[in-house]
Amino acid sequence: MLLMIPGPVQLHERIIRAMARQMIGHRTADFSAIMEFCVEKLREIFGTKGDICLISGSGTAGMEAAIASFSRVKKIATLENGKFGERLGDIAERYTQVERVKVPWGESFELDAVKEALDNGCEAVAFVHNETSTGILNPAKEIAKLAKEYDALVIMDAITSAGGDYVKMDEWGVDVAIVGSQKCLGAPPGLAAVAVSEKAWDYYNERCPYYLDLAAYRKKLKDMQTPYTPAVPLFFALAEALKIIDEEGLENRIQRHRILSAAVRKWAVEAGLELFPNLNKYSSYSNTVTAIKMPEGVSDSELRGTLKKEYGILVSGGQGELKGKIFRIGTMGNVGKFETVSTLAALEDVLMRKNAIKPALQYAQILLRDLQ
Ligand SMILES: *Cc1c(COP(=O)(O)O)cnc(C)c1O
């Protein structure tokens, strides 16, 4: 099966092989060397000099660690325009007062709404950079800038942006950011990294969940260890994934993600399909996952089911209220032109049979021409 979903992503052979080895002790110099490499590379990917806390758990463990550990605020604003924004709100409600700034899924935020939440006394803002459920890239820089005018804490879910798109925590003024291993980093699922600025510790809440208490992770970071037994095989895999990123170069990798997603969007538009997100002047289309409206007269099983059965290609459907209304193509991690063209050709075949589109593959191929 070819995975063209927004995580978990297809694994590079090198990453698969990296996991097939004997265990090492996690209180050894061998483990610390691996961890040190991961921490150093993740700092580059997040664009920060801050602490990197590595948690054995999925991305959501990172989200909860980030919010709970820094929840000593009167009120937090959670910006919600999709499933993962709503998850931030759901998590935050367990730890502090929350003002949920909501727009319908796929819509863009107006900065005035964020400003209003800050005027209402929110001391922190949490938002999703790349909202995977709707294929929208939220304006991280603008949101962080506004929050800084109020000296508010800024928490950003960068789970499907870090490693595939620009993330510049220190430059933008983001205090806490999260990434999951199975998205743009190209590693298997099971690790989350939370990057933390010095300022975030002013909001530290010692009554956060024991396992997700980031102060414990920071403490062990001095020895390049984790507080509890880490998922050692996943660290082998993450280190290899980060080595691959290093070899490609972060800038090249971001450009590759941009070209692949631009090709998917171009195909969709030329085929006569409609992209799902509704942009304003601040938001843009995601550069790592593309959400497309399901054409009239085609069901989710006719599209995704046929693609899976006949071609062995997996794309995602809509989540929650968007089930059956959209489909999503992930172009994250180490996939390239081959996987992208194959996916679009297969989609084109399935949709042409339903008379739902016009042929458009060549338009995508033109954009992909210079990609190796
Ligand atoms: C995948 C994803 C998550 C959740 O990660 P899990 O690893 O499934 O816990 C959170 N936020 C965004 C934006 C995601 O794409």
GROMACS .gro file of C-alpha atoms and ligand atoms in nm:
model
  387
    1MET     CA    1   0.000   0.000   0.000
    2LEU     CA    2   0.128   0.346  -0.088
    3LEU     CA    3   0.046   0.584   0.195
    4MET     CA    4  -0.048   0.929   0.069
    5ILE     CA    5  -0.221   1.027   0.390
    6PRO     CA    6  -0.117   1.300   0.634
    7GLY     CA    7   0.058   1.056   0.862
    8PRO     CA    8   0.175   0.798   0.919
    9VAL     CA    9   0.382   0.841   0.607
   10GLN     CA   10   0.564   0.593   0.387
   11LEU     CA   11   0.900   0.505   0.544
   12HIS     CA   12   1.231   0.538   0.366
   13GLU     CA   13   1.410   0.198   0.354
   14ARG     CA   14   1.693   0.338   0.564
   15ILE     CA   15   1.450   0.430   0.840
   16ILE     CA   16   1.295   0.083   0.841
   17ARG     CA   17   1.638  -0.076   0.869
   18ALA     CA   18   1.748   0.160   1.145
   19MET     CA   19   1.496  -0.001   1.379
   20ALA     CA   20   1.614  -0.360   1.320
   21ARG     CA   21   1.884  -0.375   1.582
   22GLN     CA   22   1.952  -0.487   1.938
   23MET     CA   23   1.828  -0.264   2.221
   24ILE     CA   24   2.066  -0.033   2.401
   25GLY     CA   25   2.040   0.091   2.757
   26HIS     CA   26   1.875   0.430   2.780
   27ARG     CA   27   2.115   0.549   3.049
   28THR     CA   28   2.420   0.500   2.830
   29ALA     CA   29   2.649   0.721   2.624
   30ASP     CA   30   2.521   0.543   2.310
   31PHE     CA   31   2.167   0.658   2.376
   32SER     CA   32   2.274   1.009   2.473
   33ALA     CA   33   2.465   1.046   2.145
   34ILE     CA   34   2.151   0.957   1.950
   35MET     CA   35   1.940   1.190   2.158
   36GLU     CA   36   2.187   1.476   2.126
   37PHE     CA   37   2.180   1.446   1.747
   38CYS     CA   38   1.798   1.446   1.750
   39VAL     CA   39   1.780   1.749   1.979
   40GLU     CA   40   2.027   1.947   1.772
   41LYS     CA   41   1.847   1.873   1.443
   42LEU     CA   42   1.503   1.939   1.589
   43ARG     CA   43   1.625   2.280   1.710
   44GLU     CA   44   1.706   2.366   1.348
   45ILE     CA   45   1.370   2.238   1.226
   46PHE     CA   46   1.178   2.438   1.489
   47GLY     CA   47   1.400   2.743   1.444
   48THR     CA   48   1.478   2.771   1.813
   49LYS     CA   49   1.755   2.770   2.068
   50GLY     CA   50   1.508   2.651   2.332
   51ASP     CA   51   1.472   2.318   2.511
   52ILE     CA   52   1.359   2.014   2.314
   53CYS     CA   53   1.154   1.765   2.514
   54LEU     CA   54   1.121   1.423   2.349
   55ILE     CA   55   0.816   1.226   2.462
   56SER     CA   56   0.738   0.864   2.378
   57GLY     CA   57   0.381   0.909   2.268
   58SER     CA   58   0.191   1.035   1.963
   59GLY     CA   59   0.152   1.398   1.864
   60THR     CA   60  -0.142   1.440   2.099
   61ALA     CA   61   0.082   1.354   2.396
   62GLY     CA   62   0.297   1.649   2.285
   63MET     CA   63  -0.009   1.875   2.258
   64GLU     CA   64  -0.125   1.781   2.608
   65ALA     CA   65   0.225   1.815   2.753
   66ALA     CA   66   0.257   2.163   2.599
   67ILE     CA   67  -0.076   2.290   2.724
   68ALA     CA   68  -0.083   2.123   3.065
   69SER     CA   69   0.277   2.207   3.158
   70PHE     CA   70   0.222   2.575   3.085
   71SER     CA   71  -0.134   2.615   3.204
   72ARG     CA   72  -0.076   2.859   3.491
   73VAL     CA   73  -0.274   3.129   3.310
   74LYS     CA   74  -0.601   3.300   3.396
   75LYS     CA   75  -0.738   3.207   3.057
   76ILE     CA   76  -0.612   3.065   2.729
   77ALA     CA   77  -0.751   3.135   2.382
   78THR     CA   78  -0.765   2.832   2.154
   79LEU     CA   79  -0.805   2.910   1.786
   80GLU     CA   80  -1.020   2.648   1.617
   81ASN     CA   81  -1.085   2.605   1.245
   82GLY     CA   82  -1.059   2.227   1.221
   83LYS     CA   83  -1.029   1.905   1.413
   84PHE     CA   84  -0.689   1.967   1.566
   85GLY     CA   85  -0.770   2.321   1.675
   86GLU     CA   86  -1.074   2.177   1.852
   87ARG     CA   87  -0.850   1.918   2.017
   88LEU     CA   88  -0.636   2.201   2.159
   89GLY     CA   89  -0.953   2.349   2.310
   90ASP     CA   90  -1.065   2.013   2.450
   91ILE     CA   91  -0.725   1.959   2.613
   92ALA     CA   92  -0.705   2.312   2.751
   93GLU     CA   93  -1.046   2.282   2.918
   94ARG     CA   94  -0.905   2.014   3.146
   95TYR     CA   95  -0.643   2.249   3.288
   96THR     CA   96  -0.759   2.609   3.281
   97GLN     CA   97  -1.021   2.859   3.167
   98VAL     CA   98  -1.059   2.864   2.791
   99GLU     CA   99  -1.193   3.107   2.537
  100ARG     CA  100  -1.257   2.907   2.222
  101VAL     CA  101  -1.221   3.125   1.912
  102LYS     CA  102  -1.411   2.922   1.655
  103VAL     CA  103  -1.478   2.956   1.284
  104PRO     CA  104  -1.629   2.679   1.069
  105TRP     CA  105  -1.386   2.408   0.955
  106GLY     CA  106  -1.196   2.520   0.647
  107GLU     CA  107  -1.251   2.890   0.714
  108SER     CA  108  -0.971   3.136   0.798
  109PHE     CA  109  -0.929   3.333   1.120
  110GLU     CA  110  -0.975   3.706   1.131
  111LEU     CA  111  -0.700   3.853   1.347
  112ASP     CA  112  -0.960   4.080   1.509
  113ALA     CA  113  -1.117   3.774   1.673
  114VAL     CA  114  -0.779   3.679   1.821
  115LYS     CA  115  -0.733   4.036   1.940
  116GLU     CA  116  -1.072   4.030   2.106
  117ALA     CA  117  -0.976   3.716   2.302
  118LEU     CA  118  -0.656   3.887   2.417
  119ASP     CA  119  -0.855   4.198   2.515
  120ASN     CA  120  -1.081   3.967   2.717
  121GLY     CA  121  -0.786   3.869   2.936
  122CYS     CA  122  -0.641   3.559   2.768
  123GLU     CA  123  -0.280   3.523   2.879
  124ALA     CA  124  -0.199   3.250   2.628
  125VAL     CA  125  -0.293   3.163   2.271
  126ALA     CA  126  -0.282   2.810   2.131
  127PHE     CA  127  -0.334   2.736   1.764
  128VAL     CA  128  -0.256   2.487   1.488
  129HIS     CA  129  -0.006   2.604   1.230
  130ASN     CA  130  -0.101   2.361   0.954
  131GLU     CA  131  -0.460   2.240   1.013
  132THR     CA  132  -0.438   1.890   0.868
  133SER     CA  133  -0.812   1.826   0.876
  134THR     CA  134  -0.887   2.109   0.632
  135GLY     CA  135  -0.562   2.169   0.441
  136ILE     CA  136  -0.518   2.524   0.560
  137LEU     CA  137  -0.198   2.698   0.673
  138ASN     CA  138  -0.285   2.938   0.952
  139PRO     CA  139  -0.088   3.265   0.980
  140ALA     CA  140   0.154   3.172   1.257
  141LYS     CA  141   0.372   3.479   1.228
  142GLU     CA  142   0.080   3.722   1.244
  143ILE     CA  143  -0.089   3.541   1.532
  144ALA     CA  144   0.234   3.528   1.734
  145LYS     CA  145   0.307   3.894   1.664
  146LEU     CA  146  -0.035   3.997   1.789
  147ALA     CA  147  -0.006   3.778   2.100
  148LYS     CA  148   0.335   3.930   2.178
  149GLU     CA  149   0.180   4.278   2.182
  150TYR     CA  150  -0.011   4.151   2.485
  151ASP     CA  151   0.292   3.963   2.620
  152ALA     CA  152   0.087   3.642   2.595
  153LEU     CA  153   0.229   3.290   2.580
  154VAL     CA  154   0.215   3.139   2.230
  155ILE     CA  155   0.165   2.764   2.187
  156MET     CA  156   0.169   2.623   1.834
  157ASP     CA  157   0.086   2.277   1.703
  158ALA     CA  158   0.346   2.240   1.426
  159ILE     CA  159   0.275   1.870   1.389
  160THR     CA  160   0.228   1.880   1.011
  161SER     CA  161   0.445   2.183   0.936
  162ALA     CA  162   0.777   2.124   1.113
  163GLY     CA  163   1.012   1.941   0.877
  164GLY     CA  164   0.797   2.018   0.571
  165ASP     CA  165   0.738   2.392   0.589
  166TYR     CA  166   0.895   2.699   0.748
  167VAL     CA  167   0.875   2.704   1.127
  168LYS     CA  168   1.068   2.988   1.291
  169MET     CA  169   0.979   2.981   1.657
  170ASP     CA  170   1.232   3.230   1.790
  171GLU     CA  171   1.191   3.474   1.501
  172TRP     CA  172   0.811   3.465   1.513
  173GLY     CA  173   0.785   3.469   1.893
  174VAL     CA  174   0.636   3.123   1.939
  175ASP     CA  175   0.709   2.995   2.292
  176VAL     CA  176   0.603   2.632   2.266
  177ALA     CA  177   0.576   2.418   1.953
  178ILE     CA  178   0.500   2.053   1.895
  179VAL     CA  179   0.588   1.804   1.623
  180GLY     CA  180   0.498   1.436   1.580
  181SER     CA  181   0.738   1.183   1.433
  182GLN     CA  182   0.506   1.034   1.168
  183LYS     CA  183   0.433   1.340   0.956
  184CYS     CA  184   0.681   1.561   0.770
  185LEU     CA  185   0.981   1.423   0.958
  186GLY     CA  186   0.916   1.092   0.782
  187ALA     CA  187   0.966   0.866   1.087
  188PRO     CA  188   0.723   0.607   1.225
  189PRO     CA  189   0.453   0.717   1.472
  190GLY     CA  190   0.518   0.718   1.845
  191LEU     CA  191   0.740   1.014   1.930
  192ALA     CA  192   0.650   1.375   1.996
  193ALA     CA  193   0.891   1.664   2.039
  194VAL     CA  194   0.796   1.980   2.226
  195ALA     CA  195   1.020   2.284   2.186
  196VAL     CA  196   1.005   2.529   2.476
  197SER     CA  197   1.127   2.887   2.514
  198GLU     CA  198   1.267   3.028   2.840
  199LYS     CA  199   0.959   3.248   2.884
  200ALA     CA  200   0.721   2.950   2.884
  201TRP     CA  201   0.855   2.841   3.223
  202ASP     CA  202   0.696   3.150   3.382
  203TYR     CA  203   0.365   2.972   3.318
  204TYR     CA  204   0.473   2.632   3.446
  205ASN     CA  205   0.200   2.440   3.628
  206GLU     CA  206   0.344   2.172   3.856
  207ARG     CA  207   0.002   2.003   3.876
  208CYS     CA  208   0.018   1.882   3.517
  209PRO     CA  209   0.004   1.506   3.439
  210TYR     CA  210   0.308   1.327   3.578
  211TYR     CA  211   0.417   1.159   3.253
  212LEU     CA  212   0.371   1.478   3.051
  213ASP     CA  213   0.541   1.716   3.295
  214LEU     CA  214   0.790   1.893   3.071
  215ALA     CA  215   1.000   2.009   3.368
  216ALA     CA  216   1.109   1.645   3.412
  217TYR     CA  217   1.208   1.627   3.044
  218ARG     CA  218   1.402   1.951   3.070
  219LYS     CA  219   1.586   1.824   3.376
  220LYS     CA  220   1.706   1.508   3.199
  221LEU     CA  221   1.795   1.700   2.886
  222LYS     CA  222   2.113   1.811   3.065
  223ASP     CA  223   2.232   1.447   3.043
  224MET     CA  224   2.075   1.399   2.698
  225GLN     CA  225   1.834   1.148   2.842
  226THR     CA  226   1.460   1.118   2.894
  227PRO     CA  227   1.302   1.091   3.240
  228TYR     CA  228   1.143   0.749   3.174
  229THR     CA  229   1.232   0.459   2.943
  230PRO     CA  230   1.202   0.599   2.590
  231ALA     CA  231   1.075   0.407   2.286
  232VAL     CA  232   1.434   0.318   2.192
  233PRO     CA  233   1.362   0.173   1.842
  234LEU     CA  234   1.175   0.491   1.754
  235PHE     CA  235   1.476   0.696   1.856
  236PHE     CA  236   1.687   0.490   1.614
  237ALA     CA  237   1.431   0.565   1.345
  238LEU     CA  238   1.401   0.935   1.430
  239ALA     CA  239   1.778   0.982   1.421
  240GLU     CA  240   1.792   0.821   1.075
  241ALA     CA  241   1.497   1.033   0.957
  242LEU     CA  242   1.674   1.348   1.078
  243LYS     CA  243   1.994   1.238   0.907
  244ILE     CA  244   1.799   1.208   0.582
  245ILE     CA  245   1.660   1.559   0.636
  246ASP     CA  246   2.010   1.686   0.700
  247GLU     CA  247   2.140   1.528   0.379
  248GLU     CA  248   1.855   1.673   0.174
  249GLY     CA  249   1.888   2.010   0.344
  250LEU     CA  250   1.592   2.167   0.526
  251GLU     CA  251   1.543   2.439   0.265
  252ASN     CA  252   1.544   2.185  -0.021
  253ARG     CA  253   1.301   1.972   0.171
  254ILE     CA  254   1.062   2.261   0.224
  255GLN     CA  255   1.082   2.349  -0.145
  256ARG     CA  256   1.011   1.986  -0.238
  257HIS     CA  257   0.703   1.986  -0.017
  258ARG     CA  258   0.592   2.312  -0.179
  259ILE     CA  259   0.634   2.177  -0.531
  260LEU     CA  260   0.454   1.849  -0.456
  261SER     CA  261   0.155   2.019  -0.296
  262ALA     CA  262   0.143   2.286  -0.568
  263ALA     CA  263   0.130   2.006  -0.826
  264VAL     CA  264  -0.159   1.838  -0.644
  265ARG     CA  265  -0.349   2.167  -0.625
  266LYS     CA  266  -0.280   2.242  -0.991
  267TRP     CA  267  -0.408   1.899  -1.092
  268ALA     CA  268  -0.725   1.944  -0.886
  269VAL     CA  269  -0.806   2.287  -1.021
  270GLU     CA  270  -0.733   2.195  -1.386
  271ALA     CA  271  -0.940   1.880  -1.345
  272GLY     CA  272  -1.234   2.098  -1.241
  273LEU     CA  273  -1.230   2.006  -0.875
  274GLU     CA  274  -1.254   2.258  -0.594
  275LEU     CA  275  -1.002   2.303  -0.314
  276PHE     CA  276  -1.166   2.294   0.026
  277PRO     CA  277  -1.011   2.579   0.230
  278ASN     CA  278  -1.159   2.924   0.219
  279LEU     CA  279  -0.862   3.161   0.236
  280ASN     CA  280  -0.837   3.520   0.347
  281LYS     CA  281  -0.539   3.754   0.313
  282TYR     CA  282  -0.352   3.593   0.602
  283SER     CA  283  -0.407   3.220   0.545
  284SER     CA  284  -0.280   3.000   0.264
  285TYR     CA  285  -0.310   2.649   0.134
  286SER     CA  286  -0.117   2.387   0.324
  287ASN     CA  287   0.213   2.288   0.168
  288THR     CA  288   0.198   1.938   0.313
  289VAL     CA  289  -0.162   1.818   0.274
  290THR     CA  290  -0.422   1.910   0.014
  291ALA     CA  291  -0.795   1.897   0.090
  292ILE     CA  292  -1.024   1.870  -0.212
  293LYS     CA  293  -1.404   1.876  -0.223
  294MET     CA  294  -1.560   1.547  -0.324
  295PRO     CA  295  -1.715   1.596  -0.669
  296GLU     CA  296  -2.091   1.574  -0.712
  297GLY     CA  297  -2.214   1.219  -0.759
  298VAL     CA  298  -1.902   1.044  -0.627
  299SER     CA  299  -1.906   0.874  -0.289
  300ASP     CA  300  -1.615   0.833  -0.051
  301SER     CA  301  -1.605   0.457  -0.108
  302GLU     CA  302  -1.622   0.497  -0.486
  303LEU     CA  303  -1.323   0.728  -0.478
  304ARG     CA  304  -1.102   0.616  -0.191
  305GLY     CA  305  -1.225   0.256  -0.192
  306THR     CA  306  -1.150   0.204  -0.562
  307LEU     CA  307  -0.814   0.375  -0.530
  308LYS     CA  308  -0.721   0.143  -0.248
  309LYS     CA  309  -0.859  -0.175  -0.406
  310GLU     CA  310  -0.737  -0.127  -0.762
  311TYR     CA  311  -0.417   0.069  -0.711
  312GLY     CA  312  -0.312   0.004  -0.353
  313ILE     CA  313  -0.298   0.376  -0.281
  314LEU     CA  314  -0.436   0.521   0.039
  315VAL     CA  315  -0.555   0.882   0.055
  316SER     CA  316  -0.752   1.027   0.348
  317GLY     CA  317  -1.116   1.115   0.371
  318GLY     CA  318  -1.270   1.397   0.566
  319GLN     CA  319  -1.274   1.378   0.945
  320GLY     CA  320  -1.579   1.434   1.163
  321GLU     CA  321  -1.833   1.656   0.993
  322LEU     CA  322  -1.634   1.648   0.667
  323LYS     CA  323  -1.666   1.273   0.620
  324GLY     CA  324  -1.765   1.204   0.258
  325LYS     CA  325  -1.742   1.574   0.171
  326ILE     CA  326  -1.370   1.605   0.108
  327PHE     CA  327  -1.066   1.388   0.044
  328ARG     CA  328  -0.710   1.471   0.142
  329ILE     CA  329  -0.377   1.391  -0.018
  330GLY     CA  330  -0.072   1.402   0.204
  331THR     CA  331   0.257   1.489   0.034
  332MET     CA  332   0.474   1.481   0.344
  333GLY     CA  333   0.796   1.321   0.452
  334ASN     CA  334   1.009   1.143   0.198
  335VAL     CA  335   0.758   1.098  -0.086
  336GLY     CA  336   0.847   1.244  -0.422
  337LYS     CA  337   0.744   1.284  -0.780
  338PHE     CA  338   0.694   0.912  -0.842
  339GLU     CA  339   0.444   0.868  -0.560
  340THR     CA  340   0.266   1.195  -0.636
  341VAL     CA  341   0.226   1.135  -1.010
  342SER     CA  342   0.113   0.776  -0.943
  343THR     CA  343  -0.152   0.898  -0.700
  344LEU     CA  344  -0.283   1.170  -0.930
  345ALA     CA  345  -0.292   0.931  -1.229
  346ALA     CA  346  -0.487   0.676  -1.028
  347LEU     CA  347  -0.728   0.941  -0.898
  348GLU     CA  348  -0.772   1.070  -1.251
  349ASP     CA  349  -0.859   0.723  -1.378
  350VAL     CA  350  -1.115   0.662  -1.104
  351LEU     CA  351  -1.277   1.006  -1.140
  352MET     CA  352  -1.279   0.998  -1.523
  353ARG     CA  353  -1.480   0.676  -1.508
  354LYS     CA  354  -1.743   0.865  -1.311
  355ASN     CA  355  -1.730   1.153  -1.561
  356ALA     CA  356  -1.647   1.375  -1.266
  357ILE     CA  357  -1.339   1.557  -1.400
  358LYS     CA  358  -1.140   1.642  -1.710
  359PRO     CA  359  -0.788   1.506  -1.759
  360ALA     CA  360  -0.526   1.727  -1.595
  361LEU     CA  361  -0.224   1.515  -1.509
  362GLN     CA  362   0.000   1.696  -1.754
  363TYR     CA  363  -0.046   2.023  -1.565
  364ALA     CA  364   0.087   1.865  -1.249
  365GLN     CA  365   0.373   1.704  -1.439
  366ILE     CA  366   0.487   2.037  -1.577
  367LEU     CA  367   0.525   2.170  -1.224
  368LEU     CA  368   0.711   1.858  -1.120
  369ARG     CA  369   0.949   1.860  -1.415
  370ASP     CA  370   1.250   2.001  -1.232
  371LEU     CA  371   1.209   1.780  -0.927
  372GLN     CA  372   1.458   1.493  -0.915
  373LIG     C1  373  -0.169   1.419   1.330
  373LIG     C2  374  -0.193   1.548   1.399
  373LIG     C3  375  -0.208   1.556   1.538
  373LIG     C4  376  -0.224   1.437   1.627
  373LIG     O1  377  -0.125   1.354   1.629
  373LIG     P1  378  -0.138   1.202   1.681
  373LIG     O2  379  -0.001   1.157   1.649
  373LIG     O3  380  -0.244   1.135   1.601
  373LIG     O4  381  -0.168   1.207   1.824
  373LIG     C5  382  -0.218   1.680   1.595
  373LIG     N1  383  -0.219   1.792   1.523
  373LIG     C6  384  -0.209   1.789   1.388
  373LIG     C7  385  -0.212   1.917   1.313
  373LIG     C8  386  -0.196   1.667   1.323
  373LIG     O5  387  -0.188   1.664   1.189
   0.00000   0.00000   0.00000
